[in-house]
PDB file of C-alpha atoms in Angstrom:
ATOM      1  CA  UNK O   1      22.475 -27.419 110.830  1.00  0.00           C
ATOM      2  CA  UNK O   2      19.027 -27.435 112.725  1.00  0.00           C
ATOM      3  CA  UNK O   3      19.789 -26.531 116.271  1.00  0.00           C
ATOM      4  CA  UNK O   4      16.195 -26.055 117.737  1.00  0.00           C
ATOM      5  CA  UNK O   5      13.401 -27.411 116.788  1.00  0.00           C
ATOM      6  CA  UNK O   6       9.762 -26.595 117.738  1.00  0.00           C
ATOM      7  CA  UNK O   7       7.059 -28.977 117.776  1.00  0.00           C
ATOM      8  CA  UNK O   8       3.044 -28.381 118.213  1.00  0.00           C
ATOM      9  CA  UNK O   9       1.517 -29.536 121.273  1.00  0.00           C
ATOM     10  CA  UNK O  10      -2.171 -31.003 119.830  1.00  0.00           C
ATOM     11  CA  UNK O  11      -2.328 -32.652 116.900  1.00  0.00           C
ATOM     12  CA  UNK O  12       1.210 -33.603 117.050  1.00  0.00           C
ATOM     13  CA  UNK O  13       2.298 -34.260 120.238  1.00  0.00           C
ATOM     14  CA  UNK O  14      -1.593 -35.627 121.351  1.00  0.00           C
ATOM     15  CA  UNK O  15      -4.168 -36.205 119.262  1.00  0.00           C
ATOM     16  CA  UNK O  16      -7.740 -35.226 119.940  1.00  0.00           C
ATOM     17  CA  UNK O  17      -8.645 -31.681 121.122  1.00  0.00           C
ATOM     18  CA  UNK O  18     -10.956 -29.431 119.123  1.00  0.00           C
ATOM     19  CA  UNK O  19     -11.387 -31.288 115.975  1.00  0.00           C
ATOM     20  CA  UNK O  20     -12.142 -34.690 117.865  1.00  0.00           C
ATOM     21  CA  UNK O  21     -14.365 -32.747 120.074  1.00  0.00           C
ATOM     22  CA  UNK O  22     -16.301 -31.062 117.025  1.00  0.00           C
ATOM     23  CA  UNK O  23     -16.135 -34.331 115.377  1.00  0.00           C
ATOM     24  CA  UNK O  24     -17.950 -36.299 118.449  1.00  0.00           C
ATOM     25  CA  UNK O  25     -20.750 -32.840 118.494  1.00  0.00           C
ATOM     26  CA  UNK O  26     -21.269 -32.731 114.465  1.00  0.00           C
ATOM     27  CA  UNK O  27     -21.829 -36.848 114.777  1.00  0.00           C
ATOM     28  CA  UNK O  28     -24.127 -36.383 117.947  1.00  0.00           C
ATOM     29  CA  UNK O  29     -26.623 -33.155 116.525  1.00  0.00           C
ATOM     30  CA  UNK O  30     -26.194 -34.121 113.001  1.00  0.00           C
ATOM     31  CA  UNK O  31     -24.549 -30.826 111.814  1.00  0.00           C
ATOM     32  CA  UNK O  32     -21.738 -30.337 109.513  1.00  0.00           C
ATOM     33  CA  UNK O  33     -18.424 -30.533 110.655  1.00  0.00           C
ATOM     34  CA  UNK O  34     -16.911 -27.498 109.198  1.00  0.00           C
ATOM     35  CA  UNK O  35     -19.109 -25.209 111.051  1.00  0.00           C
ATOM     36  CA  UNK O  36     -19.208 -26.626 114.209  1.00  0.00           C
ATOM     37  CA  UNK O  37     -15.331 -25.807 113.849  1.00  0.00           C
ATOM     38  CA  UNK O  38     -15.279 -22.722 112.757  1.00  0.00           C
ATOM     39  CA  UNK O  39     -17.794 -21.956 115.588  1.00  0.00           C
ATOM     40  CA  UNK O  40     -15.952 -23.797 118.669  1.00  0.00           C
ATOM     41  CA  UNK O  41     -12.588 -23.189 117.976  1.00  0.00           C
ATOM     42  CA  UNK O  42     -11.748 -20.376 115.239  1.00  0.00           C
ATOM     43  CA  UNK O  43     -14.617 -18.057 116.676  1.00  0.00           C
ATOM     44  CA  UNK O  44     -14.589 -18.423 120.056  1.00  0.00           C
ATOM     45  CA  UNK O  45     -11.561 -20.482 121.257  1.00  0.00           C
ATOM     46  CA  UNK O  46      -8.925 -18.492 119.076  1.00  0.00           C
ATOM     47  CA  UNK O  47     -10.113 -15.555 121.059  1.00  0.00           C
ATOM     48  CA  UNK O  48     -10.190 -16.783 124.846  1.00  0.00           C
ATOM     49  CA  UNK O  49      -6.495 -17.879 124.068  1.00  0.00           C
ATOM     50  CA  UNK O  50      -5.417 -14.199 123.810  1.00  0.00           C
ATOM     51  CA  UNK O  51      -7.611 -13.148 126.595  1.00  0.00           C
ATOM     52  CA  UNK O  52     -10.197 -11.739 124.858  1.00  0.00           C
ATOM     53  CA  UNK O  53     -13.477 -13.660 126.335  1.00  0.00           C
ATOM     54  CA  UNK O  54     -13.481 -15.699 129.610  1.00  0.00           C
ATOM     55  CA  UNK O  55     -13.080 -19.592 129.741  1.00  0.00           C
ATOM     56  CA  UNK O  56     -17.414 -19.604 130.730  1.00  0.00           C
ATOM     57  CA  UNK O  57     -18.020 -17.793 126.907  1.00  0.00           C
ATOM     58  CA  UNK O  58     -15.565 -19.702 124.985  1.00  0.00           C
ATOM     59  CA  UNK O  59     -17.847 -22.592 125.684  1.00  0.00           C
ATOM     60  CA  UNK O  60     -21.383 -20.963 126.520  1.00  0.00           C
ATOM     61  CA  UNK O  61     -21.368 -18.664 123.228  1.00  0.00           C
ATOM     62  CA  UNK O  62     -20.951 -22.223 121.045  1.00  0.00           C
ATOM     63  CA  UNK O  63     -23.733 -24.047 122.923  1.00  0.00           C
ATOM     64  CA  UNK O  64     -26.156 -21.608 122.465  1.00  0.00           C
ATOM     65  CA  UNK O  65     -25.234 -20.819 118.911  1.00  0.00           C
ATOM     66  CA  UNK O  66     -25.563 -24.179 117.403  1.00  0.00           C
ATOM     67  CA  UNK O  67     -27.773 -25.573 120.485  1.00  0.00           C
ATOM     68  CA  UNK O  68     -25.914 -27.697 122.197  1.00  0.00           C
ATOM     69  CA  UNK O  69     -27.689 -29.617 125.385  1.00  0.00           C
ATOM     70  CA  UNK O  70     -24.302 -29.614 127.307  1.00  0.00           C
ATOM     71  CA  UNK O  71     -23.682 -27.169 129.902  1.00  0.00           C
ATOM     72  CA  UNK O  72     -19.968 -25.550 129.584  1.00  0.00           C
ATOM     73  CA  UNK O  73     -18.321 -27.361 132.276  1.00  0.00           C
ATOM     74  CA  UNK O  74     -19.272 -30.881 130.946  1.00  0.00           C
ATOM     75  CA  UNK O  75     -17.822 -29.210 127.328  1.00  0.00           C
ATOM     76  CA  UNK O  76     -14.405 -28.425 129.100  1.00  0.00           C
ATOM     77  CA  UNK O  77     -14.043 -31.377 130.051  1.00  0.00           C
ATOM     78  CA  UNK O  78     -15.216 -33.474 127.063  1.00  0.00           C
ATOM     79  CA  UNK O  79     -12.519 -31.133 125.330  1.00  0.00           C
ATOM     80  CA  UNK O  80      -9.761 -32.661 127.768  1.00  0.00           C
ATOM     81  CA  UNK O  81     -11.031 -36.334 127.119  1.00  0.00           C
ATOM     82  CA  UNK O  82     -10.305 -36.313 123.652  1.00  0.00           C
ATOM     83  CA  UNK O  83      -6.142 -35.771 124.370  1.00  0.00           C
ATOM     84  CA  UNK O  84      -4.549 -39.093 123.942  1.00  0.00           C
ATOM     85  CA  UNK O  85      -0.676 -39.539 124.131  1.00  0.00           C
ATOM     86  CA  UNK O  86       0.516 -39.723 119.879  1.00  0.00           C
ATOM     87  CA  UNK O  87       3.449 -42.272 121.255  1.00  0.00           C
ATOM     88  CA  UNK O  88       5.172 -43.002 118.288  1.00  0.00           C
ATOM     89  CA  UNK O  89       6.323 -38.949 118.335  1.00  0.00           C
ATOM     90  CA  UNK O  90       6.827 -39.075 121.668  1.00  0.00           C
ATOM     91  CA  UNK O  91       9.306 -41.611 121.626  1.00  0.00           C
ATOM     92  CA  UNK O  92      10.875 -40.309 118.275  1.00  0.00           C
ATOM     93  CA  UNK O  93      10.874 -36.586 120.219  1.00  0.00           C
ATOM     94  CA  UNK O  94      13.066 -38.048 123.594  1.00  0.00           C
ATOM     95  CA  UNK O  95      15.465 -39.739 120.458  1.00  0.00           C
ATOM     96  CA  UNK O  96      15.762 -35.832 118.762  1.00  0.00           C
ATOM     97  CA  UNK O  97      16.884 -34.424 122.140  1.00  0.00           C
ATOM     98  CA  UNK O  98      19.843 -36.212 122.239  1.00  0.00           C
ATOM     99  CA  UNK O  99      21.091 -33.993 119.605  1.00  0.00           C
ATOM    100  CA  UNK O 100      19.060 -31.311 119.382  1.00  0.00           C
ATOM    101  CA  UNK O 101      17.112 -28.639 121.389  1.00  0.00           C
ATOM    102  CA  UNK O 102      13.522 -29.082 121.430  1.00  0.00           C
ATOM    103  CA  UNK O 103      10.274 -27.419 122.382  1.00  0.00           C
ATOM    104  CA  UNK O 104       6.921 -26.948 122.886  1.00  0.00           C
ATOM    105  CA  UNK O 105       5.192 -23.835 121.758  1.00  0.00           C
ATOM    106  CA  UNK O 106       1.325 -24.476 121.843  1.00  0.00           C
ATOM    107  CA  UNK O 107      -1.347 -22.199 122.483  1.00  0.00           C
ATOM    108  CA  UNK O 108      -3.710 -23.397 125.388  1.00  0.00           C
ATOM    109  CA  UNK O 109      -5.251 -22.266 128.749  1.00  0.00           C
ATOM    110  CA  UNK O 110      -2.692 -22.239 131.742  1.00  0.00           C
ATOM    111  CA  UNK O 111      -4.963 -24.642 133.754  1.00  0.00           C
ATOM    112  CA  UNK O 112      -5.915 -26.765 130.618  1.00  0.00           C
ATOM    113  CA  UNK O 113      -1.953 -26.862 130.020  1.00  0.00           C
ATOM    114  CA  UNK O 114      -1.130 -27.559 133.837  1.00  0.00           C
ATOM    115  CA  UNK O 115      -3.500 -30.342 133.978  1.00  0.00           C
ATOM    116  CA  UNK O 116      -1.810 -31.233 130.404  1.00  0.00           C
ATOM    117  CA  UNK O 117       1.850 -31.094 132.155  1.00  0.00           C
ATOM    118  CA  UNK O 118       0.905 -33.376 134.853  1.00  0.00           C
ATOM    119  CA  UNK O 119      -1.610 -36.196 132.729  1.00  0.00           C
ATOM    120  CA  UNK O 120       1.402 -36.605 130.087  1.00  0.00           C
ATOM    121  CA  UNK O 121       4.549 -35.747 132.020  1.00  0.00           C
ATOM    122  CA  UNK O 122       5.620 -33.101 129.301  1.00  0.00           C
ATOM    123  CA  UNK O 123       7.799 -30.967 131.305  1.00  0.00           C
ATOM    124  CA  UNK O 124       9.976 -34.207 130.878  1.00  0.00           C
ATOM    125  CA  UNK O 125       9.363 -34.327 127.068  1.00  0.00           C
ATOM    126  CA  UNK O 126      10.893 -31.089 126.280  1.00  0.00           C
ATOM    127  CA  UNK O 127      12.943 -28.219 126.706  1.00  0.00           C
ATOM    128  CA  UNK O 128      11.517 -25.881 127.139  1.00  0.00           C
ATOM    129  CA  UNK O 129       7.775 -25.192 126.521  1.00  0.00           C
ATOM    130  CA  UNK O 130       5.986 -21.683 125.502  1.00  0.00           C
ATOM    131  CA  UNK O 131       2.530 -20.641 125.993  1.00  0.00           C
ATOM    132  CA  UNK O 132       1.386 -18.296 123.659  1.00  0.00           C
ATOM    133  CA  UNK O 133      -1.632 -17.246 125.865  1.00  0.00           C
ATOM    134  CA  UNK O 134       0.619 -16.544 129.212  1.00  0.00           C
ATOM    135  CA  UNK O 135       2.539 -13.826 126.930  1.00  0.00           C
ATOM    136  CA  UNK O 136      -0.075 -12.529 125.110  1.00  0.00           C
ATOM    137  CA  UNK O 137       0.156 -13.095 121.609  1.00  0.00           C
ATOM    138  CA  UNK O 138      -1.559 -15.260 118.959  1.00  0.00           C
ATOM    139  CA  UNK O 139       0.263 -18.395 118.051  1.00  0.00           C
ATOM    140  CA  UNK O 140       0.400 -17.454 113.878  1.00  0.00           C
ATOM    141  CA  UNK O 141       2.304 -15.278 114.396  1.00  0.00           C
ATOM    142  CA  UNK O 142       6.081 -13.325 113.332  1.00  0.00           C
ATOM    143  CA  UNK O 143       5.773 -11.816 116.980  1.00  0.00           C
ATOM    144  CA  UNK O 144       5.403 -15.468 118.420  1.00  0.00           C
ATOM    145  CA  UNK O 145       8.381 -16.731 116.482  1.00  0.00           C
ATOM    146  CA  UNK O 146      11.082 -13.271 117.373  1.00  0.00           C
ATOM    147  CA  UNK O 147      10.015 -14.537 120.781  1.00  0.00           C
ATOM    148  CA  UNK O 148      11.316 -17.896 120.612  1.00  0.00           C
ATOM    149  CA  UNK O 149      14.259 -16.705 118.632  1.00  0.00           C
ATOM    150  CA  UNK O 150      15.105 -14.212 121.624  1.00  0.00           C
ATOM    151  CA  UNK O 151      15.186 -16.849 123.734  1.00  0.00           C
ATOM    152  CA  UNK O 152      17.643 -19.026 121.796  1.00  0.00           C
ATOM    153  CA  UNK O 153      20.677 -17.922 119.982  1.00  0.00           C
ATOM    154  CA  UNK O 154      19.616 -19.303 116.511  1.00  0.00           C
ATOM    155  CA  UNK O 155      19.194 -18.439 113.361  1.00  0.00           C
ATOM    156  CA  UNK O 156      16.156 -18.765 111.833  1.00  0.00           C
ATOM    157  CA  UNK O 157      17.880 -21.211 109.156  1.00  0.00           C
ATOM    158  CA  UNK O 158      18.522 -23.090 111.915  1.00  0.00           C
ATOM    159  CA  UNK O 159      15.023 -23.707 113.358  1.00  0.00           C
ATOM    160  CA  UNK O 160      12.528 -27.146 112.079  1.00  0.00           C
ATOM    161  CA  UNK O 161       8.787 -26.442 113.241  1.00  0.00           C
ATOM    162  CA  UNK O 162       6.585 -29.001 113.019  1.00  0.00           C
ATOM    163  CA  UNK O 163       2.455 -28.027 113.160  1.00  0.00           C
ATOM    164  CA  UNK O 164      -0.801 -29.549 111.738  1.00  0.00           C
ATOM    165  CA  UNK O 165      -2.104 -26.476 110.815  1.00  0.00           C
ATOM    166  CA  UNK O 166      -0.470 -25.056 107.914  1.00  0.00           C
ATOM    167  CA  UNK O 167      -1.598 -21.340 109.266  1.00  0.00           C
ATOM    168  CA  UNK O 168       0.724 -21.533 112.206  1.00  0.00           C
ATOM    169  CA  UNK O 169       3.800 -22.379 109.439  1.00  0.00           C
ATOM    170  CA  UNK O 170       3.431 -19.493 107.430  1.00  0.00           C
ATOM    171  CA  UNK O 171       5.027 -16.678 108.624  1.00  0.00           C
ATOM    172  CA  UNK O 172       7.786 -18.993 110.168  1.00  0.00           C
ATOM    173  CA  UNK O 173       8.200 -19.847 106.066  1.00  0.00           C
ATOM    174  CA  UNK O 174       8.365 -16.697 105.616  1.00  0.00           C
ATOM    175  CA  UNK O 175      11.618 -15.579 107.905  1.00  0.00           C
ATOM    176  CA  UNK O 176      13.370 -18.957 106.821  1.00  0.00           C
ATOM    177  CA  UNK O 177      12.751 -21.432 109.003  1.00  0.00           C
ATOM    178  CA  UNK O 178      12.464 -25.237 108.187  1.00  0.00           C
ATOM    179  CA  UNK O 179       8.953 -26.299 108.238  1.00  0.00           C
ATOM    180  CA  UNK O 180       6.964 -29.500 108.578  1.00  0.00           C
ATOM    181  CA  UNK O 181       3.427 -29.904 108.044  1.00  0.00           C
ATOM    182  CA  UNK O 182       2.546 -33.007 110.716  1.00  0.00           C
ATOM    183  CA  UNK O 183       0.004 -34.955 108.252  1.00  0.00           C
ATOM    184  CA  UNK O 184       0.721 -39.264 110.245  1.00  0.00           C
ATOM    185  CA  UNK O 185       3.556 -39.901 112.238  1.00  0.00           C
ATOM    186  CA  UNK O 186       5.722 -41.602 109.207  1.00  0.00           C
ATOM    187  CA  UNK O 187       5.455 -38.893 106.685  1.00  0.00           C
ATOM    188  CA  UNK O 188       6.799 -36.241 109.767  1.00  0.00           C
ATOM    189  CA  UNK O 189       9.622 -38.564 110.665  1.00  0.00           C
ATOM    190  CA  UNK O 190      10.336 -38.923 106.909  1.00  0.00           C
ATOM    191  CA  UNK O 191      10.522 -35.262 106.660  1.00  0.00           C
ATOM    192  CA  UNK O 192      12.275 -34.439 109.257  1.00  0.00           C
ATOM    193  CA  UNK O 193      15.204 -36.984 108.416  1.00  0.00           C
ATOM    194  CA  UNK O 194      14.988 -35.501 104.534  1.00  0.00           C
ATOM    195  CA  UNK O 195      16.025 -31.692 106.598  1.00  0.00           C
ATOM    196  CA  UNK O 196      18.402 -32.484 109.143  1.00  0.00           C
ATOM    197  CA  UNK O 197      20.687 -34.743 107.019  1.00  0.00           C
ATOM    198  CA  UNK O 198      20.892 -32.045 104.660  1.00  0.00           C
ATOM    199  CA  UNK O 199      20.782 -28.411 106.993  1.00  0.00           C
TER     200      UNK O 199
END
């Protein structure tokens, strides 16, 4: 029986984020999207969220490497403005919370998350919000999953975890959690129903 549902933030609760930012930059500067994403997100943002480099470095280094004309503060604002609420998913989360505990698991910078909490009313959407950068753990890790399990008296088999990145779900699968890869809302709702009815 499912007792705890874990939701990713960007790509599930909101659309946009780094993928949209990198698409905008790739189109503006006629660059390959995968290359831009690898530089902006994989190479630098992933270091930022585990506190290895500063906010300024996180955005200034891609600007230099990709030959962009924006300053780093412009890039921060561009990133934040890409976020748009996924209302269908938010409404569905509201339904799920009538029967299940639903938490948000995000890899985010505290002051970005503070802005997003206020902008989107995140605290009213979830039973708990766990930000991996505030506990100095990588999101895609058994350490993070064990941290979550330590906060809630549930077995891995009683957890349903949805994320839009396969890498974030791999360790969850390995320890026995139920996982759903977010591709679109109808697919996720269908996958959820199958799991919730059969667990």
